[in-house]
mmCIF file of C-alpha atoms and ligand atoms in Angstrom:
data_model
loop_
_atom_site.group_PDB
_atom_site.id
_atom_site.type_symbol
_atom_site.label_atom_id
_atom_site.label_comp_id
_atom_site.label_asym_id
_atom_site.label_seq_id
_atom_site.Cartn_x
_atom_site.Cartn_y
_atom_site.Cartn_z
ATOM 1 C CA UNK V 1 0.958 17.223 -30.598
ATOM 2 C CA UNK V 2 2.190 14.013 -29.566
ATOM 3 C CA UNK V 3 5.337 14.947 -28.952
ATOM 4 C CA UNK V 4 6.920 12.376 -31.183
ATOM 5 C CA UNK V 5 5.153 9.126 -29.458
ATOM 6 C CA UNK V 6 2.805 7.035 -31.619
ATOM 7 C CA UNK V 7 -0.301 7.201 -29.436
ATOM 8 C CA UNK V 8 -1.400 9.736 -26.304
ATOM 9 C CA UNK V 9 -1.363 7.327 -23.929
ATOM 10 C CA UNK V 10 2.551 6.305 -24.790
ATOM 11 C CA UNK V 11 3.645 10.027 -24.165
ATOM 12 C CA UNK V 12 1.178 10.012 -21.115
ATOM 13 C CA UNK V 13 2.891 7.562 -19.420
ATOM 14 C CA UNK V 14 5.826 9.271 -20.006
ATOM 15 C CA UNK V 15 4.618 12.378 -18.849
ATOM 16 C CA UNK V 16 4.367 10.844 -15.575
ATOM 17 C CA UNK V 17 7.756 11.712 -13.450
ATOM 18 C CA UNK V 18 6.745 15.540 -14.711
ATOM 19 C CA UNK V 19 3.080 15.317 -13.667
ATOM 20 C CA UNK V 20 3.902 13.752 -9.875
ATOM 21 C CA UNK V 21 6.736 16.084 -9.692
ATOM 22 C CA UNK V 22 4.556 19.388 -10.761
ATOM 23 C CA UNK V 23 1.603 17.385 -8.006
ATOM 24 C CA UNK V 24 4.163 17.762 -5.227
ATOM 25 C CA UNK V 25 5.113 21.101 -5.468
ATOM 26 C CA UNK V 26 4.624 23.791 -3.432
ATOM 27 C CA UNK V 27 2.890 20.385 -1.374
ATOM 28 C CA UNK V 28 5.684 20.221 0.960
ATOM 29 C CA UNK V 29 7.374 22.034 3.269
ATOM 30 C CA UNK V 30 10.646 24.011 3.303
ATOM 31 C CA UNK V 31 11.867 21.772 5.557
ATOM 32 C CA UNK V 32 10.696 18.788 3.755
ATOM 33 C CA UNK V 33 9.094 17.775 7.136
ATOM 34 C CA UNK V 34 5.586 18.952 6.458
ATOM 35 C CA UNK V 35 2.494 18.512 3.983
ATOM 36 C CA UNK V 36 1.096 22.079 3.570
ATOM 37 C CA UNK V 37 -2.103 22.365 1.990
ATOM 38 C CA UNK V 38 -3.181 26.098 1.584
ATOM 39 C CA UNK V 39 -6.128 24.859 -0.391
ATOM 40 C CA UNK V 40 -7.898 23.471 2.110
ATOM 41 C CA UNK V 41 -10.891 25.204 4.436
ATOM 42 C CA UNK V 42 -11.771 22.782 6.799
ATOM 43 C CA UNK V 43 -13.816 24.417 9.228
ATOM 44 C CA UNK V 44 -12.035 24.876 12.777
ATOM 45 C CA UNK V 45 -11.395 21.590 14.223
ATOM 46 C CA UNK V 46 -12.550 19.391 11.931
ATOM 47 C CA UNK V 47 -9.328 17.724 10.843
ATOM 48 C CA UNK V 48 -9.736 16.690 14.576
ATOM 49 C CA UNK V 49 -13.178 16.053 14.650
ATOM 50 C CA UNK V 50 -13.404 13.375 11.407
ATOM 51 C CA UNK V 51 -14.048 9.755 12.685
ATOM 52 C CA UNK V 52 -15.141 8.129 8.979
ATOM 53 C CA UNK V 53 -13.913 8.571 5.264
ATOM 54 C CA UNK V 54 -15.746 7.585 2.989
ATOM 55 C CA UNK V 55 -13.748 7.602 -0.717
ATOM 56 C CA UNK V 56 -15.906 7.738 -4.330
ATOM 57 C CA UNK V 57 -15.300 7.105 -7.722
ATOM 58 C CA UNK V 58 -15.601 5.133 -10.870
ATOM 59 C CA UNK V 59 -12.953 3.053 -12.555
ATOM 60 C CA UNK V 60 -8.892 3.851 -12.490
ATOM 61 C CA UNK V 61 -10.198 6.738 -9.895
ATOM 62 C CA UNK V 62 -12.287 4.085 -7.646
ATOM 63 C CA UNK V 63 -8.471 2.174 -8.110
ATOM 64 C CA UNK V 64 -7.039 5.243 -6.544
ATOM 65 C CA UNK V 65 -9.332 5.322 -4.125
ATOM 66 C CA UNK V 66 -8.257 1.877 -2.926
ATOM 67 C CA UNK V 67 -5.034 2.855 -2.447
ATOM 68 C CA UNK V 68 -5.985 5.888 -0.966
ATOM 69 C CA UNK V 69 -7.982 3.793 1.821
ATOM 70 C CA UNK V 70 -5.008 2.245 2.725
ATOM 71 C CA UNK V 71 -3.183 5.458 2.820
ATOM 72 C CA UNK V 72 -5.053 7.164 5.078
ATOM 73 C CA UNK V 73 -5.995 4.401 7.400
ATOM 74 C CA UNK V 74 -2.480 3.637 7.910
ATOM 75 C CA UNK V 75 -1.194 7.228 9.059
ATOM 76 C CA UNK V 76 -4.770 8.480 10.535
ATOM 77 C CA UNK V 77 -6.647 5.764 11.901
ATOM 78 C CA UNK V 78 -9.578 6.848 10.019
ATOM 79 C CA UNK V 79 -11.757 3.809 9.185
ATOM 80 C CA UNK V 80 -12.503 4.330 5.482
ATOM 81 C CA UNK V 81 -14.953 3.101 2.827
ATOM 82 C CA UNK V 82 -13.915 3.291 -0.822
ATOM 83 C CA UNK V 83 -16.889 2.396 -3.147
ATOM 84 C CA UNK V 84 -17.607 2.571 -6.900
ATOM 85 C CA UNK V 85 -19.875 5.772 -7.244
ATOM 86 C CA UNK V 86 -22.566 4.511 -8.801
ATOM 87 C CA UNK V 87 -23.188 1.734 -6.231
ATOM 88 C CA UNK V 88 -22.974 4.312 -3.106
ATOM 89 C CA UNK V 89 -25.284 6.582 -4.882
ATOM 90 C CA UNK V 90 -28.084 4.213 -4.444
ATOM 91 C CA UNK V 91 -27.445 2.842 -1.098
ATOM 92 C CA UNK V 92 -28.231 4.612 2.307
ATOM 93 C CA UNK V 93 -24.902 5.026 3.422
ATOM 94 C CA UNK V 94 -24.237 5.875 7.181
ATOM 95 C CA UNK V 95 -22.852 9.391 7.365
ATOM 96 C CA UNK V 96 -22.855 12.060 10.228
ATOM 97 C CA UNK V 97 -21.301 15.555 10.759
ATOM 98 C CA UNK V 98 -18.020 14.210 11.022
ATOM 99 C CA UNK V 99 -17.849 12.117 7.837
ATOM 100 C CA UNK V 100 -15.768 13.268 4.886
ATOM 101 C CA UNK V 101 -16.229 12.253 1.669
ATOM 102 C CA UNK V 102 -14.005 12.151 -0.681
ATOM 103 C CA UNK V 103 -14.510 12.141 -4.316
ATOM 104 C CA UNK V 104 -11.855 11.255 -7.177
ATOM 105 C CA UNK V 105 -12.372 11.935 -10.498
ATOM 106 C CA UNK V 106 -9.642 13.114 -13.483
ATOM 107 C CA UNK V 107 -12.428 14.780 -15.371
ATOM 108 C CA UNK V 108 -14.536 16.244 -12.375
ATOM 109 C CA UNK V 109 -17.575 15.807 -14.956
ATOM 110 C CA UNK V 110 -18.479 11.532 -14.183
ATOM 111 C CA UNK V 111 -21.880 11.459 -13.866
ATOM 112 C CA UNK V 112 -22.152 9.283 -11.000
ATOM 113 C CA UNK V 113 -19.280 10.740 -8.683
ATOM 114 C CA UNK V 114 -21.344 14.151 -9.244
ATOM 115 C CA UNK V 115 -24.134 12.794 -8.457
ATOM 116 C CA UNK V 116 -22.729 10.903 -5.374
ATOM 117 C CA UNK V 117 -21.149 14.460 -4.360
ATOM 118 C CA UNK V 118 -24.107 16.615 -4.631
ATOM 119 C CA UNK V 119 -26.248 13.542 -2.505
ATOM 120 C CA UNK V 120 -23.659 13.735 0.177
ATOM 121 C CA UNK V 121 -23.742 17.651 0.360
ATOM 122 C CA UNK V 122 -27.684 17.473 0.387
ATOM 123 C CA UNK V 123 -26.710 15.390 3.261
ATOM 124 C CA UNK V 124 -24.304 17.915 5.293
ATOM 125 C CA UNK V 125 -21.340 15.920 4.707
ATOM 126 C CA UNK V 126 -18.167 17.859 3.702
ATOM 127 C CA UNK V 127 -16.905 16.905 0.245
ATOM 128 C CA UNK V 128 -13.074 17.257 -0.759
ATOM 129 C CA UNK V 129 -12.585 16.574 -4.597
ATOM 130 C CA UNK V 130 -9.342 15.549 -6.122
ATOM 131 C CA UNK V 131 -9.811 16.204 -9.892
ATOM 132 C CA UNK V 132 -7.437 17.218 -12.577
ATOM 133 C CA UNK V 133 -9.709 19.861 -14.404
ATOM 134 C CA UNK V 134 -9.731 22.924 -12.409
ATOM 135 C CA UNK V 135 -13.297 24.426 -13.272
ATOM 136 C CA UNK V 136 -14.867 21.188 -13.790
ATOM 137 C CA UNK V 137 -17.877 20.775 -11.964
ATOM 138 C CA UNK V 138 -16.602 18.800 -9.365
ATOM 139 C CA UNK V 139 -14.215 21.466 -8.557
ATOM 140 C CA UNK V 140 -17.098 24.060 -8.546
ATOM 141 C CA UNK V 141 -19.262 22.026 -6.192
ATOM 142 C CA UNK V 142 -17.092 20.188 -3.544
ATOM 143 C CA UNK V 143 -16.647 22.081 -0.243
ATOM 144 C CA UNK V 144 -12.390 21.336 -0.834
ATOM 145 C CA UNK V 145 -10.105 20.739 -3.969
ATOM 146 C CA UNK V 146 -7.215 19.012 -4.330
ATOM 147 C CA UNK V 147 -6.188 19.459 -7.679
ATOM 148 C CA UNK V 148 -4.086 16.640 -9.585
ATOM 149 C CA UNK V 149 -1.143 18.907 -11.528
ATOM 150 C CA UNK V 150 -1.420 15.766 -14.363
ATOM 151 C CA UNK V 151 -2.259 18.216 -17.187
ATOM 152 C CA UNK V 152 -4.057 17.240 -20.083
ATOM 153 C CA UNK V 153 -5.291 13.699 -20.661
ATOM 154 C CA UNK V 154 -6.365 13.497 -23.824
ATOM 155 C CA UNK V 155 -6.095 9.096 -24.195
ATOM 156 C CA UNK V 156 -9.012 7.675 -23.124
ATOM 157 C CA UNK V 157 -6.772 5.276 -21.020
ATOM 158 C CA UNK V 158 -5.775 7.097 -18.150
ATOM 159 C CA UNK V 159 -2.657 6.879 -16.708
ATOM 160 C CA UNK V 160 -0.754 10.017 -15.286
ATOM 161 C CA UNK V 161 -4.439 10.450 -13.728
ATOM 162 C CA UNK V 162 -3.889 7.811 -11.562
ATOM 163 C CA UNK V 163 -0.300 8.272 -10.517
ATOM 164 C CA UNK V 164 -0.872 11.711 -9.719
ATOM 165 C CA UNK V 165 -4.320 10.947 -7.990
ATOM 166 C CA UNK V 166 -1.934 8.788 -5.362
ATOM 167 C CA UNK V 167 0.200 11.091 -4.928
ATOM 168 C CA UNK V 168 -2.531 13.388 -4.162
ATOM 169 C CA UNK V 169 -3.822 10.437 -1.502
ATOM 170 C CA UNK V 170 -0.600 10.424 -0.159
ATOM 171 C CA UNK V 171 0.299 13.704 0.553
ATOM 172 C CA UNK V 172 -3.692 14.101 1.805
ATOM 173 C CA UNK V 173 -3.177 10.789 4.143
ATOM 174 C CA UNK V 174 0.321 12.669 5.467
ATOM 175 C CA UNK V 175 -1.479 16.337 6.300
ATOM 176 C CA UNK V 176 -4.621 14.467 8.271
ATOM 177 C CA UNK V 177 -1.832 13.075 10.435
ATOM 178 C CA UNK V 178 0.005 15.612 11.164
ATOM 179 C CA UNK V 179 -3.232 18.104 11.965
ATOM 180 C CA UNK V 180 -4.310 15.449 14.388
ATOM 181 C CA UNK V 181 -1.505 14.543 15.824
ATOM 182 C CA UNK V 182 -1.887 10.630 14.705
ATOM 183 C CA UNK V 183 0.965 8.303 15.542
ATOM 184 C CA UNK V 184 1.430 7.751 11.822
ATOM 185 C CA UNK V 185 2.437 11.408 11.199
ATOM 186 C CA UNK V 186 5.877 10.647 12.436
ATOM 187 C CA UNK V 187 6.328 8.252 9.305
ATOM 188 C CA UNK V 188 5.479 11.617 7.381
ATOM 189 C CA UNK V 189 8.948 12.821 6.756
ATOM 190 C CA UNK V 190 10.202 9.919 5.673
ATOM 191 C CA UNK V 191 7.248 9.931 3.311
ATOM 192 C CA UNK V 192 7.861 13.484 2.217
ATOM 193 C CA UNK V 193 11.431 12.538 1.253
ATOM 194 C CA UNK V 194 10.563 9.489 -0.838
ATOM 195 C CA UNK V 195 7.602 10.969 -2.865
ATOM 196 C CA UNK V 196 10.743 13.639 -3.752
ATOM 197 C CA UNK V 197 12.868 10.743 -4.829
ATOM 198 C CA UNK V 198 9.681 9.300 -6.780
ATOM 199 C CA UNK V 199 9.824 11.357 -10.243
ATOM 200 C CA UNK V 200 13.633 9.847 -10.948
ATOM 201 C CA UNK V 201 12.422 6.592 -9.682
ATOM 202 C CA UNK V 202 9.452 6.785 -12.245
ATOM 203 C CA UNK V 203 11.865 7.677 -15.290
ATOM 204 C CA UNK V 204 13.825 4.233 -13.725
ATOM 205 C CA UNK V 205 10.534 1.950 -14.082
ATOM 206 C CA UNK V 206 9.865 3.708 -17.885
ATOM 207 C CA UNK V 207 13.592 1.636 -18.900
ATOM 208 C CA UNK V 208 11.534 -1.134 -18.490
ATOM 209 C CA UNK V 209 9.699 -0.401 -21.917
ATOM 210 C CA UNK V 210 11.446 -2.575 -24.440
ATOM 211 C CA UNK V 211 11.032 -6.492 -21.986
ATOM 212 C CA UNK V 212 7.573 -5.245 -21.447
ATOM 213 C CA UNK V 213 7.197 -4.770 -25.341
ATOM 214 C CA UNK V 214 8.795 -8.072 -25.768
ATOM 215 C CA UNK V 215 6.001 -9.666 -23.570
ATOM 216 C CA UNK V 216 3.273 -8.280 -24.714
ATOM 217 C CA UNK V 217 4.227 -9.257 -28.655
ATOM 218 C CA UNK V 218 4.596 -12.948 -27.794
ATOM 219 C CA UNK V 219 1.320 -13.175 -25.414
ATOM 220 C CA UNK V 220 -0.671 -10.763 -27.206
ATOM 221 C CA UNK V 221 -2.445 -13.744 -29.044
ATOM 222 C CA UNK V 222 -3.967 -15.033 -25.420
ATOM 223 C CA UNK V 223 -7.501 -14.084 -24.981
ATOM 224 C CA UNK V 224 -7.194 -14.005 -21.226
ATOM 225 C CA UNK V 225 -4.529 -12.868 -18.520
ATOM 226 C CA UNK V 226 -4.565 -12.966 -14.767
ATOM 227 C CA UNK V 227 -3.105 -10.386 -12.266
ATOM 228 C CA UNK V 228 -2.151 -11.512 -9.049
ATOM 229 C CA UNK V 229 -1.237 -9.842 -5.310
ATOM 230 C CA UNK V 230 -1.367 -9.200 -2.339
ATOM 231 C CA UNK V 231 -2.552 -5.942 -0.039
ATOM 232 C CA UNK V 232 -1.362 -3.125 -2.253
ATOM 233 C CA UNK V 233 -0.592 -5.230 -5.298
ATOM 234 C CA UNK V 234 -3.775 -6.072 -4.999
ATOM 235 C CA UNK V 235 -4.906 -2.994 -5.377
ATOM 236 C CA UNK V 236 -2.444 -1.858 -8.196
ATOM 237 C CA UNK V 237 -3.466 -5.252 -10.055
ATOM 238 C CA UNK V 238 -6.954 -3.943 -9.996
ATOM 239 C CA UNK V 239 -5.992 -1.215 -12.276
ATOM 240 C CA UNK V 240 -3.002 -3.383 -14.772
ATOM 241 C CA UNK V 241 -6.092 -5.425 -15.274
ATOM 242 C CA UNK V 242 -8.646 -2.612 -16.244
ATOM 243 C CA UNK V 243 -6.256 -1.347 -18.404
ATOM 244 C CA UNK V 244 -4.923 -4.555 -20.683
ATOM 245 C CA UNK V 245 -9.304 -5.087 -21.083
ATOM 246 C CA UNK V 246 -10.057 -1.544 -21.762
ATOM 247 C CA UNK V 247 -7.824 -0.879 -24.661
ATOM 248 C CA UNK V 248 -6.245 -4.829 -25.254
ATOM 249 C CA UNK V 249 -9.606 -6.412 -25.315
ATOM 250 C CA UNK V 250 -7.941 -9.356 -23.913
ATOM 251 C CA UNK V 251 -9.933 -11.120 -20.775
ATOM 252 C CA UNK V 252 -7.995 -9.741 -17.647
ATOM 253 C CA UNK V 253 -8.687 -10.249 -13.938
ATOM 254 C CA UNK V 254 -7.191 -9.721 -10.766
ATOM 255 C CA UNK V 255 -7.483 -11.552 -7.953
ATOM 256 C CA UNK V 256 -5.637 -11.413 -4.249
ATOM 257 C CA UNK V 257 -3.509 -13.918 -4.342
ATOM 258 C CA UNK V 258 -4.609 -16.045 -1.311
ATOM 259 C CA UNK V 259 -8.008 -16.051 -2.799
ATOM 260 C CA UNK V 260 -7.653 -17.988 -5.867
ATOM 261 C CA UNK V 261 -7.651 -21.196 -4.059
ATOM 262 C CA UNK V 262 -11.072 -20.621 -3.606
ATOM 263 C CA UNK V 263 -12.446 -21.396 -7.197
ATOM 264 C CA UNK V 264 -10.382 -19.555 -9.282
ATOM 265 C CA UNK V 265 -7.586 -22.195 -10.011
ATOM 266 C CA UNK V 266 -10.080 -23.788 -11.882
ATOM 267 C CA UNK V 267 -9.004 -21.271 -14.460
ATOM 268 C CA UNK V 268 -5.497 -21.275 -14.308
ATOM 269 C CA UNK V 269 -3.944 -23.681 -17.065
ATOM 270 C CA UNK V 270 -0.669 -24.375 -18.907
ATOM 271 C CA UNK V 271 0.891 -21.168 -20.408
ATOM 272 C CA UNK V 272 -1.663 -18.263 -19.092
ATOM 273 C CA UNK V 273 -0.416 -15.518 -18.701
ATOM 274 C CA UNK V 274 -0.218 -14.972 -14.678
ATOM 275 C CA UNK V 275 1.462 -11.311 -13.643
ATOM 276 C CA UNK V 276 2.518 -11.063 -10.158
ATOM 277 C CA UNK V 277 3.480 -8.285 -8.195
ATOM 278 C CA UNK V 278 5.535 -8.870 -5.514
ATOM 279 C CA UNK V 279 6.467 -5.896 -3.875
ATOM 280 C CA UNK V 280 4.644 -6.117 -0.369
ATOM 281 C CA UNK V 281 7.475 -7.110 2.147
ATOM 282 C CA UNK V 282 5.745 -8.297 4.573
ATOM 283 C CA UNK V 283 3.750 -10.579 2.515
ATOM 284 C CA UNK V 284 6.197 -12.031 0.109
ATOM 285 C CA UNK V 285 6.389 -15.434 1.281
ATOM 286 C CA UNK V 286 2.498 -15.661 1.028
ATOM 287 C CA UNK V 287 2.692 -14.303 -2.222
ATOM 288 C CA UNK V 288 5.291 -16.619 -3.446
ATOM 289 C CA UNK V 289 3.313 -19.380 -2.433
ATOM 290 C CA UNK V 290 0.564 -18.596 -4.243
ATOM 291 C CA UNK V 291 2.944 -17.985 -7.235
ATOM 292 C CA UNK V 292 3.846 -22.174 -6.497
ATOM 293 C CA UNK V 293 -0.016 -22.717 -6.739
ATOM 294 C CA UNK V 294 -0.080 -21.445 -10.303
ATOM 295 C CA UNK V 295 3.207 -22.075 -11.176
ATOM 296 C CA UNK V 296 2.033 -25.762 -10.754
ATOM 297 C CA UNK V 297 -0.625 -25.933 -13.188
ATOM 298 C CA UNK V 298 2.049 -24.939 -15.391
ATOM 299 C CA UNK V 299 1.059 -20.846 -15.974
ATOM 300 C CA UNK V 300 3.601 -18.567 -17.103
ATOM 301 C CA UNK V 301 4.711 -16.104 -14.580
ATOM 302 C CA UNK V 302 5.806 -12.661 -15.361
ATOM 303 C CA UNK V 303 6.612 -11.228 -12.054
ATOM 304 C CA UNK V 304 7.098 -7.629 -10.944
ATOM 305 C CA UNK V 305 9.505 -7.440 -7.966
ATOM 306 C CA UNK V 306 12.423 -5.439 -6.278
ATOM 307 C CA UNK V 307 15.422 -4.529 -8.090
ATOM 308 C CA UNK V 308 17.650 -6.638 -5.808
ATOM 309 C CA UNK V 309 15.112 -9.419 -5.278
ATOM 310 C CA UNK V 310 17.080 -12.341 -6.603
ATOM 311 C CA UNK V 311 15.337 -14.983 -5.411
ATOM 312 C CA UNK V 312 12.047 -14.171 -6.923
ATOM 313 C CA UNK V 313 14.102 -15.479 -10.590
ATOM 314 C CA UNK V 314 14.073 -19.160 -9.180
ATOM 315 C CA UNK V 315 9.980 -19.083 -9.033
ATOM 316 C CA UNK V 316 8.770 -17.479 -12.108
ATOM 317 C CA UNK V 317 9.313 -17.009 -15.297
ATOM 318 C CA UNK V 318 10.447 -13.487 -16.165
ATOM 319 C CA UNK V 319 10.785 -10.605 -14.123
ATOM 320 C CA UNK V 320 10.543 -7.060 -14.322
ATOM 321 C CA UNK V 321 12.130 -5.246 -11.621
ATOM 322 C CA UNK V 322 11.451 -1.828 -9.990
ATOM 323 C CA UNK V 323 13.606 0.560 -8.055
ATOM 324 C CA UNK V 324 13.197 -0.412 -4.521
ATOM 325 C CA UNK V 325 10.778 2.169 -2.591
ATOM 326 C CA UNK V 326 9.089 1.844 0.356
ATOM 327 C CA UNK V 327 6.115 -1.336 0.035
ATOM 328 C CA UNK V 328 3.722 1.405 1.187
ATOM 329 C CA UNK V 329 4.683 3.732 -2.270
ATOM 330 C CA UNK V 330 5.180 0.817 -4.385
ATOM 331 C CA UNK V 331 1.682 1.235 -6.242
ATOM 332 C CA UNK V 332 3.205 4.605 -7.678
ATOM 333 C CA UNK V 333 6.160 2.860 -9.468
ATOM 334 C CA UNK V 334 4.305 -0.697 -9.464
ATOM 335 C CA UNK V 335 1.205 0.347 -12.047
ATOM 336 C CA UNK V 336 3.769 1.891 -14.802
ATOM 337 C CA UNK V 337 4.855 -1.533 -16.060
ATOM 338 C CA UNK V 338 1.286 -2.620 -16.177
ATOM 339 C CA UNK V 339 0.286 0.412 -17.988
ATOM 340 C CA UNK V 340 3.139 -0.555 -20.888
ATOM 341 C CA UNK V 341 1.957 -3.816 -20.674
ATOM 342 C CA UNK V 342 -1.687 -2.917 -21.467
ATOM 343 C CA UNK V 343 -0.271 -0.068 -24.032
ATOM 344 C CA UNK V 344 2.614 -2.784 -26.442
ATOM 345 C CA UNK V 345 -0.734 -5.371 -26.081
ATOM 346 C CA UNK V 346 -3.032 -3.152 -27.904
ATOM 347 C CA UNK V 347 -0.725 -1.865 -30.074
ATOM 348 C CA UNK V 348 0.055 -5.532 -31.084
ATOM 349 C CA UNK V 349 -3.483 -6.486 -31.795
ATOM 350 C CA UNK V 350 -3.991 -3.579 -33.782
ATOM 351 C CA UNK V 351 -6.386 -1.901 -31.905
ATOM 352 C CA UNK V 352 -6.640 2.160 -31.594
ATOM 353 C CA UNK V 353 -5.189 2.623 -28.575
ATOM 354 C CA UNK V 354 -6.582 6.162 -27.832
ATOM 355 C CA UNK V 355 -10.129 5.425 -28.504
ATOM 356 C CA UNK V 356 -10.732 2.047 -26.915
ATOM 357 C CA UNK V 357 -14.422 0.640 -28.942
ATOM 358 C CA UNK V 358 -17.729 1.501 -26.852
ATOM 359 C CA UNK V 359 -15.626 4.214 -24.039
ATOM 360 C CA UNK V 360 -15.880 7.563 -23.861
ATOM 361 C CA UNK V 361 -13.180 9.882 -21.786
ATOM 362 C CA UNK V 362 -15.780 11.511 -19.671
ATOM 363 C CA UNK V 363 -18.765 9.491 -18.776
ATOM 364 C CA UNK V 364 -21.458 11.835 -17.793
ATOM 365 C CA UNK V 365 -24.248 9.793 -18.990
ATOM 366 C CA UNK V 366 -25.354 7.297 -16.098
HETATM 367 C C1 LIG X 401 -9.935 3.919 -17.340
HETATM 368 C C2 LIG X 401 -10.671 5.178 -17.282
HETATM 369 C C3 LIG X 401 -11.981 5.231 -16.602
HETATM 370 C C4 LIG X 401 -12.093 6.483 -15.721
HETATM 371 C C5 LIG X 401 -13.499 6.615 -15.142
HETATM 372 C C6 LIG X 401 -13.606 7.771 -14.175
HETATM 373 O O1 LIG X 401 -8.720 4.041 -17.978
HETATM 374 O O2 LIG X 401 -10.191 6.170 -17.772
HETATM 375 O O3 LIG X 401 -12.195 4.086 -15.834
HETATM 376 O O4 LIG X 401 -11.137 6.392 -14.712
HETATM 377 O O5 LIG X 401 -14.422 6.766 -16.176
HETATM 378 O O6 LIG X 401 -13.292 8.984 -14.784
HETATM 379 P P1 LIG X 401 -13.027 10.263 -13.942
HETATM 380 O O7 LIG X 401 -11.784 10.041 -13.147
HETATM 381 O O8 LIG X 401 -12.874 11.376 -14.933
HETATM 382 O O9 LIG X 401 -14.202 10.471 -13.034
#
């Protein structure tokens, strides 16, 4: 049932090119020009009519989210929120007749995202779920679906989830566009034609599997780990770092880059483990510099960069290089090395990968 791999999550994260391949089709137009949602009923003009998103969800979803946010703020306009479920649930958030929420979850069964869902429907607004589980009870309840084609995740660590929830965000970000008529929908095509590229771009990053191994064997022993970026490495950090705690146990946090001069160098000392992603082209040099600033206090630098970025070789340590993509797709391709990393860590320390201690797949408790 594993399919020959040693744990679930190992032949999840291989399962990835499939699952954002199977999440694109039928997505896209003939043409490859267009995002074509048949599942969605938005009442008449309210594609149009939309003037706030706000995104929910809890853990490697709420990470979605964040990228989502981006997403759809770049090619709409749209100001969006993105909050953690269970902190929106409990707030009086500002919503009116022409907010959309959106709600993420793999399972469609978290506790708090339902709950956050049914509060905003109590409220009027018009919920859109993306969810992997068709029948779930998100899909049941939300106004809109988007399902996530990931199949199956059975390891509590999810990973094709979250890959396929982007691409989801994406393609989502790309059809608001183009029904109103944004500036950004002209960037859609392009889009359209790299998410197609992205499944053989995936199986590229996966090659990266035995340096990543490597790594993780020799710093497995740390107790804590940094992960460092900028804009959407940022955001893609957010998640390498949820997953080498969740099923590691090591100490992991990430931090945007620029921000660590502002008390968190304090932590950073000789040989911790730093990873830095660097694939955000417009803010390399302010991410190398902040590589300097650590790189200083004598931290070891794994960095995750362009294949074809030579010069980012003569400022850290190691590098693992992706296929170059567009910055604004990178998380897609950017979050597989960190989900190896966080899968050869825990397998080095012994731990059962699949069932991290005190986690359950579906948290519907509160
Ligand atoms: C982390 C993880 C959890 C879930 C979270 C939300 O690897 O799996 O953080 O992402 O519990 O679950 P869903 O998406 O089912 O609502």
């Amino acid at each position: 049932e594993k399919g020959g791999y040693d744990h679930f999550m190992l032949k999840e994260i291989h399962e990835q090119p499939k699952a954002i391949s199977d999440t694109l089709t039928g997505r896209i137009s003939e043409d490859g020009t267009k995002v074509v949602f048949d599942e969605l009923n938005f009442p008449e003009g309210f594609a149009k009519d939309i003037d706030r998103i706000h995104i929910l969800a809890c853990g490697t979803s709420w990470h979605a989210g964040m990228v989502g946010k981006y997403a759809i703020e770049k090619l709409t306009r749209i100001p969006v929120d993105c909050e953690i479920a269970s902190e929106y649930r409990y707030r009086d958030p500002i919503v009116s007749k022409n907010t959309l929420l959106i709600a993420i979850t793999q399972s469609g069964e978290t506790a708090d995202t339902l709950a956050a869902l049914r509060q905003a429907k109590e409220q009027g607004t018009r919920v859109l779920a993306i969810t992997n589980v068709v029948g779930s009870s998100a899909a049941r309840e939300a106004d809109d679906v988007i399902f996530t084609w990931a199949g199956p995740e059975i390891s509590v660590a999810s990973t094709k989830a979250y890959t396929t929830q982007l691409t989801a965000l994406y393609l989502f970000a790309g059809w608001l566009a183009q029904e109103r008529g944004a500036a950004g929908a002209a960037e859609v095509p392009a889009m359209l034609t790299a998410l197609r590229d992205m499944p053989a771009h995936a199986e590229t990053v996966l090659e990266t599997a035995p340096a990543i191994q490597a790594f993780a064997k020799d710093w497995s022993s740390r107790e804590h780990a940094f992960f460092i970026g900028r804009g959407l490495d940022y955001e893609v950090s957010l998640e390498g770092s949820l997953k080498l705690k969740e099923i590691s146990y090591m100490h992991a946090e990430a931090y945007p880059a620029g921000e660590l001069k502002h008390g968190t160098l304090a932590l950073i000392v000789e040989d911790i483990p730093v990873i830095a992603l660097v694939t955000q082209d417009d803010l390399y040099e302010k991410t190398i510099s902040n590589i300097q600033e650590v790189k200083a206090r004598d931290a070891f630098v794994l960095a995750l960069a362009w294949s074809g970025d030579t010069e980012i070789g003569k400022t850290v340590d190691q590098v693992i290089h992706i296929p170059k993509v567009s910055a604004f797709l990178a998380p897609i391709l950017a979050v597989i090395p960190l989900q190896l990393l966080a899968y050869y860590a825990s397998v080095a320390r012994g731990n059962d990968v699949d069932n991290p201690r005190n986690l359950a797949k579906s948290v519907t408790v509160e």
